Short mmCIF file of C-alpha atoms in Angstrom, two decimals:
data_model
loop_
_atom_site.label_atom_id
_atom_site.label_comp_id
_atom_site.label_asym_id
_atom_site.label_seq_id
_atom_site.Cartn_x
_atom_site.Cartn_y
_atom_site.Cartn_z
CA MET A 16 -198.32 -34.94 -82.05
CA LYS A 17 -199.06 -32.95 -84.88
CA GLN A 18 -198.41 -35.14 -88.59
CA LYS A 19 -195.64 -33.86 -90.38
CA LYS A 20 -195.40 -33.08 -94.00
CA GLN A 21 -193.02 -34.75 -96.69
CA LYS A 22 -191.79 -32.33 -99.41
CA VAL A 23 -189.40 -32.13 -102.20
CA MET A 24 -186.40 -30.56 -101.73
CA VAL A 25 -184.61 -28.67 -104.31
CA TYR A 26 -180.85 -27.74 -104.05
CA ILE A 27 -179.85 -24.72 -105.24
CA LEU A 28 -175.98 -23.10 -106.18
CA ASN A 29 -175.27 -19.73 -106.79
CA LYS A 30 -173.82 -18.66 -110.15
CA LYS A 31 -170.34 -19.57 -108.48
CA GLY A 32 -171.25 -22.66 -106.99
CA LYS A 33 -171.75 -21.77 -103.89
CA PRO A 34 -174.55 -23.71 -101.73
CA LEU A 35 -177.70 -21.52 -100.70
CA MET A 36 -180.85 -22.50 -99.06
CA PRO A 37 -182.95 -25.16 -100.65
CA THR A 38 -186.47 -24.89 -101.49
CA THR A 39 -189.60 -26.88 -101.69
CA ARG A 40 -191.07 -24.78 -104.94
CA CYS A 41 -190.79 -26.83 -107.37
CA GLY A 42 -193.16 -24.63 -110.04
CA HIS A 43 -190.63 -21.68 -109.45
CA VAL A 44 -187.79 -24.27 -110.24
CA ARG A 45 -189.45 -25.54 -113.35
CA LYS A 46 -189.55 -22.08 -114.45
CA LEU A 47 -186.04 -21.07 -114.36
CA LEU A 48 -185.28 -24.13 -116.03
CA ASP A 49 -187.38 -23.03 -118.73
CA SER A 50 -186.37 -19.70 -118.89
CA LYS A 51 -182.66 -21.01 -118.70
CA LYS A 52 -182.14 -18.78 -115.73
CA ALA A 53 -180.68 -22.47 -114.42
CA VAL A 54 -179.19 -25.39 -115.24
CA VAL A 55 -179.22 -29.14 -113.82
CA VAL A 56 -176.07 -29.63 -111.79
CA SER A 57 -177.13 -33.25 -110.32
CA SER A 58 -180.38 -34.95 -110.13
CA ASN A 59 -179.43 -37.19 -106.92
CA PRO A 60 -180.01 -35.07 -105.06
CA PHE A 61 -181.82 -33.07 -107.59
CA THR A 62 -179.43 -29.49 -107.27
CA ILE A 63 -179.56 -26.90 -109.76
CA ARG A 64 -177.41 -23.80 -110.29
CA LEU A 65 -178.37 -20.44 -110.99
CA LYS A 66 -177.02 -18.16 -113.96
CA TYR A 67 -177.60 -14.45 -112.45
CA ASP A 68 -176.11 -12.94 -109.53
CA THR A 69 -177.76 -13.21 -106.38
CA PRO A 70 -177.09 -12.50 -102.57
CA ASN A 71 -175.54 -14.46 -100.41
CA GLY A 72 -177.78 -14.25 -97.33
CA VAL A 73 -178.66 -17.63 -95.91
CA GLN A 74 -179.66 -19.21 -92.44
CA ASP A 75 -177.96 -21.19 -90.53
CA VAL A 76 -178.06 -24.99 -91.37
CA PHE A 77 -177.34 -27.56 -88.84
CA ALA A 78 -176.16 -30.89 -89.48
CA GLY A 79 -175.97 -34.01 -87.37
CA ILE A 80 -173.69 -37.43 -88.39
CA ASP A 81 -174.82 -40.47 -86.75
CA SER A 82 -171.48 -42.48 -86.78
CA GLY A 83 -171.14 -46.05 -87.71
CA ARG A 84 -168.92 -48.69 -89.23
CA GLU A 85 -171.27 -50.25 -91.79
CA ASN A 86 -173.63 -47.75 -92.22
CA ILE A 87 -173.38 -43.85 -91.55
CA GLY A 88 -176.58 -41.63 -91.06
CA SER A 89 -176.67 -38.06 -91.79
CA GLY A 90 -179.13 -35.33 -91.84
CA ALA A 91 -179.46 -31.46 -91.92
CA SER A 92 -182.03 -28.93 -90.57
CA ASN A 93 -182.69 -24.91 -90.49
CA GLU A 94 -183.40 -22.64 -87.38
CA ASP A 95 -187.00 -23.56 -87.37
CA GLY A 96 -186.21 -27.44 -86.83
CA ASP A 97 -187.81 -28.55 -90.11
CA CYS A 98 -185.77 -31.34 -91.58
CA LEU A 99 -183.53 -30.25 -95.32
CA TYR A 100 -181.77 -33.53 -95.87
CA LEU A 101 -181.41 -36.82 -95.04
CA GLY A 102 -179.06 -39.51 -96.29
CA GLU A 103 -177.14 -43.01 -95.91
CA LEU A 104 -173.72 -44.00 -96.62
CA LYS A 105 -172.96 -47.79 -97.10
CA THR A 106 -169.09 -48.20 -96.34
CA SER A 107 -167.43 -51.16 -97.48
CA ASN A 108 -165.09 -51.56 -94.23
CA LYS A 109 -165.52 -54.61 -93.50
CA SER A 110 -163.86 -56.18 -97.01
CA ILE A 111 -160.71 -54.05 -95.97
CA LYS A 112 -159.25 -56.79 -94.02
CA MET A 113 -160.30 -59.74 -96.31
CA LYS A 114 -158.80 -58.26 -99.11
CA ILE A 115 -155.49 -57.39 -97.40
CA THR A 116 -155.72 -61.05 -96.02
CA GLU A 117 -156.32 -62.14 -99.70
CA ARG A 118 -153.02 -60.23 -101.10
CA ALA A 119 -150.77 -61.27 -98.25
CA GLY A 120 -151.94 -64.69 -99.29
CA PHE A 121 -150.59 -64.47 -102.82
CA ARG A 122 -147.57 -62.82 -101.53
CA LYS A 123 -146.59 -65.36 -99.00
CA GLU A 124 -147.42 -68.05 -101.73
CA ARG A 125 -145.26 -66.03 -104.47
CA ARG A 126 -142.55 -65.90 -102.00
CA ARG A 127 -142.77 -69.67 -100.72
CA HIS A 128 -142.64 -70.96 -104.20
CA ASP A 129 -139.88 -68.78 -105.02
CA ARG A 130 -137.49 -70.42 -102.00
CA GLN A 131 -138.94 -74.30 -103.05
CA ASN A 132 -137.32 -73.25 -106.70
CA LYS A 133 -134.00 -71.95 -105.19
CA GLN A 134 -134.22 -75.34 -102.77
CA ARG A 135 -134.86 -77.57 -106.01
CA LYS A 136 -131.67 -75.75 -107.32
CA ALA A 137 -129.70 -76.13 -104.76
CA ARG A 138 -130.24 -79.99 -104.58
CA LYS A 139 -129.55 -80.44 -108.31
CA ASP A 140 -126.08 -78.47 -108.00
CA HIS A 141 -125.17 -79.98 -104.60
CA THR A 142 -125.01 -76.68 -102.61
CA GLU A 143 -127.74 -77.42 -99.88
CA ILE A 144 -126.80 -77.16 -96.24
CA GLN A 145 -124.30 -79.84 -95.33
CA ASN A 146 -123.69 -79.46 -91.62
CA GLY A 147 -126.50 -78.88 -89.68
CA ASN A 148 -129.52 -80.49 -87.62
CA ALA A 149 -131.62 -83.56 -89.18
CA ASP A 150 -135.25 -82.20 -90.40
CA ILE A 151 -138.09 -82.90 -92.71
CA CYS A 152 -139.13 -80.22 -95.56
CA ARG A 153 -142.29 -80.31 -97.01
CA THR A 154 -143.32 -83.69 -94.75
CA THR A 155 -141.41 -85.99 -97.02
CA ILE A 156 -138.00 -84.85 -97.76
CA SER A 157 -135.09 -85.61 -95.62
CA CYS A 158 -132.69 -82.32 -95.33
CA LYS A 159 -130.67 -80.41 -92.75
CA SER A 160 -131.56 -77.41 -91.26
CA VAL A 161 -129.89 -74.30 -89.02
CA GLN A 162 -131.24 -72.16 -86.78
CA ILE A 163 -130.01 -68.38 -86.78
CA SER A 164 -130.93 -65.78 -84.49
CA TYR A 165 -131.29 -62.05 -85.77
CA PRO A 166 -131.24 -58.75 -84.17
CA ALA A 167 -134.50 -57.52 -82.44
CA ALA A 168 -136.22 -61.04 -83.47
CA GLU A 169 -137.72 -62.79 -80.26
CA LYS A 170 -137.09 -66.54 -81.67
CA SER A 171 -134.53 -68.18 -83.66
CA VAL A 172 -135.28 -68.76 -87.56
CA THR A 173 -135.10 -71.92 -88.89
CA HIS A 174 -133.25 -72.29 -92.25
CA LYS A 175 -134.00 -75.52 -94.21
CA ILE A 176 -131.97 -76.85 -97.59
CA ILE A 177 -130.62 -73.66 -98.13
CA ARG A 178 -129.96 -70.50 -95.96
CA GLY A 179 -132.05 -67.70 -97.24
CA LYS A 180 -131.88 -64.18 -96.81
CA GLU A 181 -131.32 -62.60 -93.67
CA GLY A 182 -134.54 -61.68 -91.66
CA LYS A 183 -135.90 -58.38 -91.22
CA PHE A 184 -137.35 -57.39 -88.27
CA ALA A 185 -136.42 -53.83 -87.27
CA ASN A 186 -136.98 -51.93 -90.50
CA ARG A 187 -140.77 -51.10 -89.86
CA HIS A 188 -141.43 -47.90 -88.66
CA ARG A 189 -144.96 -46.58 -88.41
CA ASP A 190 -145.62 -42.94 -87.76
CA GLU A 191 -146.98 -41.09 -84.51
CA GLY A 192 -150.91 -41.24 -84.90
CA TRP A 193 -151.05 -44.42 -87.04
CA ILE A 194 -154.52 -46.30 -87.22
CA THR A 195 -154.87 -49.63 -89.06
CA PRO A 196 -156.23 -49.22 -92.37
CA SER A 197 -159.83 -50.24 -91.52
CA ALA A 198 -159.96 -46.94 -89.31
CA ARG A 199 -158.43 -44.99 -91.68
CA GLN A 200 -160.93 -45.53 -94.28
CA LEU A 201 -164.05 -45.23 -91.66
CA VAL A 202 -162.32 -41.83 -90.59
CA GLN A 203 -162.27 -40.47 -94.59
CA MET A 204 -165.72 -42.14 -95.27
CA HIS A 205 -167.15 -40.03 -92.03
CA MET A 206 -165.30 -36.99 -93.86
CA ASN A 207 -166.71 -37.44 -97.32
CA ASP A 208 -170.17 -37.74 -95.90
CA LEU A 209 -169.57 -34.33 -94.41
CA LYS A 210 -167.83 -32.73 -97.50
CA SER A 211 -170.47 -33.79 -99.72
CA MET A 212 -173.53 -32.18 -97.71
CA CYS A 213 -171.36 -28.94 -97.54
CA LYS A 214 -171.26 -28.73 -101.34
CA ILE A 215 -175.49 -28.68 -101.59
CA LEU A 216 -176.14 -26.95 -98.19
CA PRO A 217 -174.71 -23.87 -96.35
CA ILE A 218 -173.61 -25.91 -93.42
CA SER A 219 -172.54 -23.58 -90.09
CA HIS A 220 -173.20 -25.85 -87.30
CA VAL A 221 -171.99 -29.80 -87.17
CA THR A 222 -172.93 -32.19 -84.52
CA LEU A 223 -171.37 -35.91 -84.51
CA GLU A 224 -172.55 -38.77 -81.86
CA ARG A 225 -169.62 -39.80 -80.21
CA VAL A 226 -169.81 -43.70 -79.66
CA ALA A 227 -168.38 -45.55 -77.03
CA PHE A 228 -168.98 -49.39 -76.05
CA ASP A 229 -167.88 -51.07 -72.93
CA PHE A 230 -167.64 -54.58 -74.03
CA GLN A 231 -166.77 -56.10 -70.85
CA LYS A 232 -169.74 -54.37 -69.24
CA LEU A 233 -171.63 -56.12 -71.72
CA GLU A 234 -170.55 -59.56 -70.82
CA ASN A 235 -170.85 -58.76 -67.19
CA GLU A 236 -173.07 -55.64 -65.89
CA ASN A 237 -171.72 -56.25 -62.29
CA ILE A 238 -168.21 -55.94 -63.48
CA LYS A 239 -166.11 -53.86 -60.71
CA ALA A 240 -163.60 -51.12 -61.71
CA TRP A 241 -160.76 -53.09 -60.39
CA GLU A 242 -161.80 -56.06 -62.60
CA TYR A 243 -161.60 -54.44 -66.18
CA GLY A 244 -157.43 -55.26 -65.84
CA LYS A 245 -157.99 -58.95 -65.02
CA GLY A 246 -159.45 -60.76 -67.92
CA LYS A 247 -159.81 -64.25 -68.74
CA LEU A 248 -156.26 -64.61 -69.23
CA TYR A 249 -155.27 -62.69 -66.10
CA GLY A 250 -153.10 -64.91 -64.52
CA TYR A 251 -152.31 -67.52 -67.22
CA ASP A 252 -148.93 -67.52 -69.79
CA SER A 253 -150.71 -68.40 -72.83
CA PRO A 254 -154.55 -69.45 -74.14
CA GLU A 255 -153.09 -73.03 -74.25
CA GLU A 256 -152.68 -72.82 -70.31
CA TYR A 257 -156.27 -71.51 -69.82
CA ILE A 258 -157.99 -73.75 -72.30
CA HIS A 259 -155.92 -76.81 -70.56
CA ASP A 260 -156.94 -75.43 -66.78
CA VAL A 261 -160.97 -74.68 -67.87
CA GLN A 262 -161.27 -78.29 -69.67
CA GLY A 263 -158.89 -79.97 -66.63
CA GLY A 264 -156.84 -81.25 -69.31
CA LYS A 265 -159.57 -83.26 -71.06
CA CYS A 266 -160.72 -83.05 -75.03
CA LEU A 267 -164.09 -81.05 -74.68
CA ILE A 268 -165.95 -84.01 -76.97
CA CYS A 269 -164.57 -87.40 -75.81
CA GLY A 270 -163.16 -86.57 -72.37
CA LYS A 271 -159.78 -87.69 -73.25
CA PRO A 272 -157.06 -86.46 -70.53
CA HIS A 273 -154.74 -85.31 -73.15
CA ILE A 274 -155.68 -81.70 -75.64
CA ASP A 275 -153.40 -81.96 -78.68
CA TYR A 276 -155.27 -79.15 -80.61
CA LEU A 277 -157.00 -75.82 -80.00
CA HIS A 278 -159.87 -75.53 -82.34
CA HIS A 279 -161.68 -72.33 -83.63
CA ILE A 280 -165.19 -73.14 -83.32
CA ILE A 281 -166.12 -70.45 -85.36
CA PRO A 282 -163.55 -70.48 -88.34
CA ARG A 283 -161.09 -67.91 -88.79
CA SER A 284 -162.17 -68.07 -92.62
CA LYS A 285 -165.70 -67.23 -91.16
CA GLY A 286 -164.69 -64.13 -89.30
CA GLY A 287 -163.88 -66.38 -86.00
CA SER A 288 -161.83 -64.80 -83.40
CA ASN A 289 -158.90 -65.86 -81.52
CA LYS A 290 -160.84 -65.33 -77.96
CA VAL A 291 -160.58 -68.20 -75.87
CA SER A 292 -164.40 -68.11 -75.75
CA ASN A 293 -164.07 -69.63 -79.42
CA LEU A 294 -161.63 -72.03 -78.68
CA ALA A 295 -162.08 -75.68 -77.87
CA GLY A 296 -159.33 -77.65 -77.01
CA LEU A 297 -159.66 -81.27 -79.07
CA CYS A 298 -158.03 -84.51 -79.32
CA TYR A 299 -156.19 -86.09 -82.56
CA ASP A 300 -158.98 -88.07 -83.41
CA CYS A 301 -161.83 -85.38 -82.33
CA HIS A 302 -160.10 -82.77 -84.67
CA TYR A 303 -158.54 -85.03 -87.70
CA GLY A 304 -160.48 -88.34 -87.14
CA PRO A 305 -163.28 -89.79 -89.29
CA MET A 306 -165.61 -88.03 -86.64
CA GLY A 307 -163.43 -85.22 -86.26
CA VAL A 308 -164.61 -81.71 -86.71
CA HIS A 309 -162.98 -81.21 -89.93
CA ASN A 310 -165.12 -84.43 -91.38
CA CYS A 311 -168.46 -84.29 -89.54
CA GLN A 312 -170.57 -81.31 -89.60
CA ASN A 313 -172.69 -82.94 -86.62
CA THR A 314 -169.61 -82.95 -84.33
CA GLN A 315 -168.99 -79.21 -85.34
CA ASP A 316 -172.62 -78.44 -84.55
CA ARG A 317 -172.21 -79.99 -81.10
CA LEU A 318 -169.00 -77.62 -80.05
CA PRO A 319 -170.79 -74.31 -79.35
CA GLU A 320 -173.23 -76.51 -76.74
CA LEU A 321 -170.51 -78.29 -75.33
CA LYS A 322 -168.37 -74.53 -74.92
CA ASN A 323 -171.26 -73.40 -73.18
CA GLU A 324 -169.90 -69.95 -73.84
CA ALA A 325 -171.18 -66.97 -76.16
CA ASN A 326 -169.02 -66.28 -79.10
CA LYS A 327 -169.97 -62.70 -78.71
CA GLN A 328 -168.36 -60.65 -81.73
CA TYR A 329 -168.66 -56.95 -81.24
CA LYS A 330 -167.90 -55.58 -84.63
CA VAL A 331 -168.30 -51.90 -83.57
CA SER A 332 -165.25 -52.16 -81.37
CA LEU A 333 -163.47 -50.23 -83.97
CA LEU A 334 -165.16 -47.21 -83.80
CA ASN A 335 -163.80 -46.94 -80.08
CA SER A 336 -160.44 -46.83 -81.59
CA VAL A 337 -161.80 -44.23 -84.48
CA MET A 338 -163.63 -41.93 -82.53
CA PRO A 339 -160.37 -39.73 -81.26
CA VAL A 340 -158.93 -39.50 -84.69
CA LEU A 341 -162.33 -38.48 -86.37
CA ILE A 342 -163.09 -35.92 -83.63
CA GLU A 343 -159.72 -34.61 -84.74
CA GLU A 344 -160.15 -34.48 -87.92
CA MET A 345 -163.75 -32.96 -87.98
CA ASP A 346 -162.70 -30.57 -85.67
CA LYS A 347 -159.68 -29.32 -87.83
CA PHE A 348 -162.12 -29.26 -90.89
CA CYS A 349 -164.82 -27.33 -89.16
CA LYS A 350 -162.14 -24.68 -87.98
CA ALA A 351 -160.92 -24.11 -91.43
CA ASN A 352 -164.38 -23.55 -92.80
CA SER A 353 -165.65 -21.51 -90.33
CA ILE A 354 -168.09 -23.86 -89.09
CA ILE A 355 -169.22 -24.45 -85.44
CA PHE A 356 -168.52 -27.92 -84.18
CA SER A 357 -169.98 -29.79 -81.58
CA ILE A 358 -170.42 -33.79 -79.84
CA CYS A 359 -173.44 -35.26 -78.53
CA GLU A 360 -173.93 -38.70 -76.92
CA GLY A 361 -176.28 -41.48 -77.46
CA HIS A 362 -178.52 -40.61 -74.85
CA ASP A 363 -178.81 -37.17 -76.27
CA THR A 364 -180.06 -38.69 -79.39
CA ALA A 365 -182.69 -40.91 -77.90
CA LYS A 366 -183.87 -38.24 -76.06
CA VAL A 367 -184.59 -35.95 -78.96
CA ARG A 368 -186.21 -38.85 -80.96
CA ASP A 369 -188.73 -39.15 -78.09
CA ILE A 370 -189.48 -35.25 -77.81
CA TYR A 371 -190.29 -34.93 -81.61
CA ASP A 372 -191.72 -38.48 -82.18
CA LEU A 373 -188.97 -39.64 -84.81
CA GLN A 374 -188.59 -43.24 -85.85
CA LYS A 375 -185.29 -45.18 -85.49
CA ASP A 376 -183.14 -45.19 -88.55
CA HIS A 377 -179.48 -44.03 -89.26
CA CYS A 378 -180.43 -40.93 -91.37
CA VAL A 379 -183.18 -39.84 -88.99
CA ASP A 380 -180.54 -40.18 -86.12
CA GLY A 381 -178.67 -38.13 -88.21
CA PHE A 382 -181.27 -35.51 -88.18
CA ALA A 383 -181.84 -36.10 -84.56
CA ILE A 384 -178.53 -35.22 -83.58
CA SER A 385 -178.85 -31.92 -85.72
CA LEU A 386 -181.65 -30.98 -83.02
CA VAL A 387 -179.44 -31.64 -79.78
CA GLY A 388 -179.35 -28.93 -77.47
CA ARG A 389 -181.61 -26.18 -79.58
CA ASN A 390 -184.94 -26.46 -77.86
CA VAL A 391 -187.03 -26.50 -81.35
CA LYS A 392 -190.72 -26.01 -80.37
CA SER A 393 -191.55 -28.26 -83.30
CA VAL A 394 -190.84 -30.83 -86.45
CA ASP A 395 -193.01 -29.84 -89.06
CA VAL A 396 -191.23 -30.59 -92.35
CA MET A 397 -189.46 -33.92 -93.47
CA PRO A 398 -188.32 -34.67 -97.04
CA ASP A 399 -190.12 -37.36 -98.86
CA ARG A 400 -186.91 -39.27 -99.72
CA ILE A 401 -183.28 -40.54 -98.45
CA HIS A 402 -180.38 -40.12 -100.23
CA GLN A 403 -178.29 -43.28 -100.66
CA LYS A 404 -174.54 -43.73 -101.34
CA GLN A 405 -172.22 -46.29 -101.54
CA ARG A 406 -168.44 -46.64 -100.99
CA TYR A 407 -166.23 -48.59 -103.91
CA LYS A 408 -163.10 -49.57 -104.07
CA LYS A 409 -161.18 -46.68 -106.09
CA LYS A 410 -158.26 -47.10 -108.44
CA SER A 411 -157.08 -50.84 -107.60
CA LYS A 412 -153.77 -51.90 -108.80
CA ASN A 413 -154.23 -55.33 -107.83
CA ILE A 414 -152.38 -57.56 -110.47
CA ILE A 415 -153.73 -60.83 -109.38
CA LYS A 416 -157.22 -61.11 -109.83
CA LYS A 417 -157.67 -64.93 -108.47
CA ARG A 418 -155.75 -68.35 -108.06
CA ASN A 419 -157.69 -71.10 -109.95
CA CYS A 420 -157.50 -74.54 -108.46
CA ARG A 421 -155.63 -77.71 -109.87
CA GLU A 422 -158.19 -79.89 -111.95
CA TYR A 423 -158.07 -83.38 -112.80
CA TYR A 424 -160.00 -84.93 -115.96
CA ASP A 425 -161.15 -88.31 -117.00
CA GLY A 426 -161.22 -87.41 -120.56
CA LYS A 427 -163.29 -84.44 -120.60
CA LYS A 428 -165.15 -85.09 -117.60
CA LEU A 429 -163.88 -83.04 -114.34
CA VAL A 430 -163.65 -85.56 -111.28
CA ALA A 431 -161.33 -83.95 -108.83
CA VAL A 432 -160.08 -80.52 -108.04
CA ASN A 433 -157.21 -80.16 -105.94
CA ARG A 434 -155.10 -82.66 -104.42
CA HIS A 435 -156.59 -82.79 -100.91
CA LYS A 436 -159.54 -80.47 -99.99
CA GLY A 437 -159.39 -76.94 -99.39
CA THR A 438 -161.61 -74.72 -97.05
CA ASP A 439 -165.60 -74.64 -97.85
CA GLN A 440 -164.45 -76.79 -101.13
CA LYS A 441 -167.57 -78.39 -102.33
CA ALA A 442 -166.09 -80.84 -105.36
CA ASP A 443 -164.10 -83.63 -104.61
CA SER A 444 -160.62 -83.58 -104.16
CA LEU A 445 -158.25 -86.32 -105.63
CA GLU A 446 -157.52 -87.96 -102.46
CA GLU A 447 -161.55 -88.32 -101.77
CA TYR A 448 -161.94 -89.44 -105.57
CA MET A 449 -159.09 -92.21 -105.73
CA ASN A 450 -160.39 -93.31 -102.52
CA THR A 451 -164.13 -93.89 -103.41
CA TYR A 452 -162.44 -95.32 -106.92
CA ALA A 453 -160.35 -98.29 -104.87
CA GLU A 454 -163.71 -99.13 -103.04
CA THR A 455 -164.74 -100.81 -106.63
CA HIS A 456 -161.40 -101.46 -108.51
CA THR A 457 -158.23 -103.69 -107.57
CA ALA A 458 -154.54 -101.96 -106.92
CA ASP A 459 -153.51 -102.21 -110.15
CA GLU A 460 -156.47 -100.69 -112.00
CA CYS A 461 -156.60 -97.69 -109.62
CA LYS A 462 -153.04 -97.14 -110.44
CA LYS A 463 -153.62 -97.12 -113.93
CA HIS A 464 -156.51 -95.03 -113.71
CA PHE A 465 -154.42 -92.29 -111.43
CA GLU A 466 -152.08 -92.27 -114.51
CA SER A 467 -154.62 -91.92 -117.09
CA LEU A 468 -155.86 -88.74 -115.50
CA THR A 469 -155.53 -85.57 -117.22
CA VAL A 470 -154.10 -82.20 -114.62
CA LYS A 471 -154.66 -78.70 -115.23
CA PRO A 472 -152.26 -77.18 -113.17
CA ALA A 473 -153.30 -74.18 -110.83
CA ARG A 474 -152.65 -70.70 -112.58
CA ARG A 475 -153.09 -67.17 -111.78
CA THR A 476 -155.75 -65.13 -113.67
CA TYR A 477 -153.82 -61.71 -114.08
CA THR A 478 -155.43 -58.37 -114.25
CA PHE A 479 -155.00 -55.81 -117.23
CA HIS A 480 -152.54 -53.97 -114.67
CA LYS A 481 -149.93 -56.89 -115.19
CA GLU A 482 -149.70 -55.65 -118.87
CA GLY A 483 -149.13 -51.63 -117.70
CA ARG A 484 -152.24 -50.80 -119.39
CA ILE A 485 -154.41 -48.07 -117.96
CA CYS A 486 -158.43 -48.17 -118.30
CA PRO A 487 -160.21 -44.75 -118.72
CA PHE A 488 -162.73 -45.68 -116.22
CA HIS A 489 -162.77 -46.61 -112.40
CA ILE A 490 -165.16 -48.55 -110.10
CA GLY A 491 -167.59 -45.59 -108.72
CA ASP A 492 -167.61 -43.22 -111.65
CA LYS A 493 -170.58 -41.65 -112.66
CA VAL A 494 -170.80 -42.97 -116.60
CA ARG A 495 -172.89 -41.64 -119.85
CA TYR A 496 -173.70 -44.23 -121.94
CA GLU A 497 -174.60 -42.97 -125.81
CA LYS A 498 -174.99 -45.19 -128.55
CA LYS A 499 -176.58 -43.60 -131.92
CA ASN A 500 -178.72 -45.86 -134.32
CA LYS A 501 -177.82 -44.99 -138.00
CA ILE A 502 -180.49 -46.71 -139.37
CA LYS A 503 -183.61 -45.35 -136.88
CA GLY A 504 -181.89 -41.80 -136.71
CA ASN A 505 -182.41 -42.35 -132.41
CA THR A 506 -179.86 -42.11 -129.78
CA LYS A 507 -179.78 -44.44 -126.37
CA VAL A 508 -178.76 -42.41 -123.59
CA GLU A 509 -178.48 -44.09 -119.74
CA THR A 510 -176.44 -42.48 -117.02
CA PHE A 511 -174.86 -45.35 -114.30
CA ILE A 512 -172.89 -45.96 -111.71
CA CYS A 513 -169.72 -48.33 -112.77
CA GLU A 514 -169.41 -51.58 -110.46
CA GLY A 515 -166.86 -53.31 -112.65
CA ILE A 516 -164.79 -53.23 -115.27
CA ARG A 517 -164.00 -56.02 -118.15
CA PHE A 518 -160.64 -54.73 -120.23
CA PRO A 519 -159.42 -57.37 -122.48
CA LYS A 520 -156.56 -56.70 -125.30
CA ASP A 521 -158.97 -55.99 -127.67
CA GLU A 522 -160.41 -52.94 -126.60
CA ASN A 523 -163.53 -52.82 -129.20
CA LYS A 524 -164.58 -55.94 -126.56
CA ALA A 525 -164.02 -53.74 -123.32
CA LYS A 526 -167.30 -53.14 -121.57
CA VAL A 527 -168.50 -51.40 -118.25
CA GLU A 528 -170.77 -53.37 -115.78
CA HIS A 529 -173.28 -51.64 -113.51
CA ASN A 530 -176.66 -53.03 -111.69
CA LYS A 531 -174.83 -56.53 -111.25
CA THR A 532 -175.88 -58.44 -114.31
CA LYS A 533 -175.63 -55.77 -117.15
CA SER A 534 -172.89 -53.88 -119.25
CA LYS A 535 -172.24 -51.58 -121.86
CA LYS A 536 -169.54 -51.17 -124.60
CA MET A 537 -166.93 -48.66 -123.36
CA LYS A 538 -166.39 -47.25 -126.47
CA PHE A 539 -169.77 -45.69 -125.88
CA CYS A 540 -169.33 -44.45 -122.82
CA ARG A 541 -167.43 -41.47 -120.99
CA VAL A 542 -167.22 -40.49 -117.32
CA LEU A 543 -169.38 -37.82 -116.01
CA GLU A 544 -168.14 -37.32 -112.74
CA PRO A 545 -165.20 -39.51 -110.96
CA GLY A 546 -165.81 -40.49 -107.27
CA CYS A 547 -165.58 -43.53 -104.91
CA THR A 548 -169.12 -42.52 -102.53
CA PRO A 549 -171.48 -41.55 -105.53
CA TYR A 550 -175.13 -41.33 -104.85
CA ILE A 551 -176.48 -44.50 -105.95
CA ASP A 552 -180.13 -44.12 -105.14
CA TYR A 553 -182.85 -43.18 -103.24
CA ARG A 554 -185.58 -44.66 -101.21
CA LYS A 555 -189.13 -43.08 -100.06
CA LEU A 556 -188.77 -41.93 -96.58
CA VAL A 557 -191.79 -44.25 -95.00
CA LEU A 558 -193.02 -42.05 -91.76
CA ILE A 559 -194.68 -44.25 -89.00
#
């Protein structure tokens, strides 16, 4: 196989900003810049705009997109098969569900506190429910409750102490073609990647690799066609019934003849699923006891072996639901811009890689996709670098930044956090601290010590959005920092991507964060280019 040449690509725009064919003649580009016949538009990827009239004749440029959930690869080639562009886009798709869940937690917490305040007021004013069923509120408070059935609700709703607002179940409408936020963002990221290529290259053809995963085939390669509709829960009314049948009604750990809880082997907080392969039926002692899974790490570690099932997590399943919408959106964009759109399969990409001896990489796969079905003789030229982009969350309007834990102090020393231990909490809770203290002290000493503790309530930390203030910068913006030194007479200049914002009430102390640990004063910064998927860096392409 002939050795491929690596060259530096310079992308060119005409006088009106439309893309022309890129060049590798860096010396000629340098002369154009020195003679003021061209100006630099972008340094990554290096792009210039000509200041004189030129003919608009361009060759056909073929773009390929390697679809993915976390990493999207893209590449482009000319008519001869030489590579003109390689790019990678790192998405933030995995964090979307986490942030939605976090906001839902804040929302539910606020509504719960509002409801509890109303209940306390009703008790104080003696206006609580008088005629109802005997019930318990918040584990210790005796109260009355009523069951109310609402239209379109599957189950009745329990109202304790007070009658809450009427439940709303039939006022949620989703438009036709609705997809989940994670899927919608993934479609937008693929489209943004294509549009960014169209800004620097005269794209005439686009090829998208269609992704389709058969997860049941991955679990059982001998599956029959009629078995696809008959999963593990076929014939069972619920996961509880399935677990009870598979385990014979016995606890998975100790073998006692009763199951009290369904425990997630991989916790939901760490990405575990609700599939029966991730559920284990346990008794109370093995679940909450001293040697139970919540109090003993060794017991928790034994569960996967006892379950004897591979808890496979197919994170790319999102692509299966995204592909029809993505193909439709990309086809619509290509028709509007007179671009020929086509689709290929994964085996087509693998075949091209083998023919032209290309390495396995997201961006190189994008280049290989652009060669599918073209019968190019050879690939002689490759760029020397891969342009990297990253997706940032743009214009967040979150009011709550975080919820702080309740803290207990003995004088100035922090001794406990929260009344009961939270998920993944490392510090001792108040319950654990007092149990340890009681081992070496009398009951009276424990009571006296407990009453002497200082409590710092759990309060929320709010963002500047709560005060209605507007920040001139957003995460993902390309920022220019300029600070003049009046004594030395020089000017510090730096260009970076905004990764965080500190915007206190005193705007002189406001800062723009970058490179994870560095920050610059906001008053010396200005926005060069807004955006949510900027080019952040490049890495050298090493041919294998």
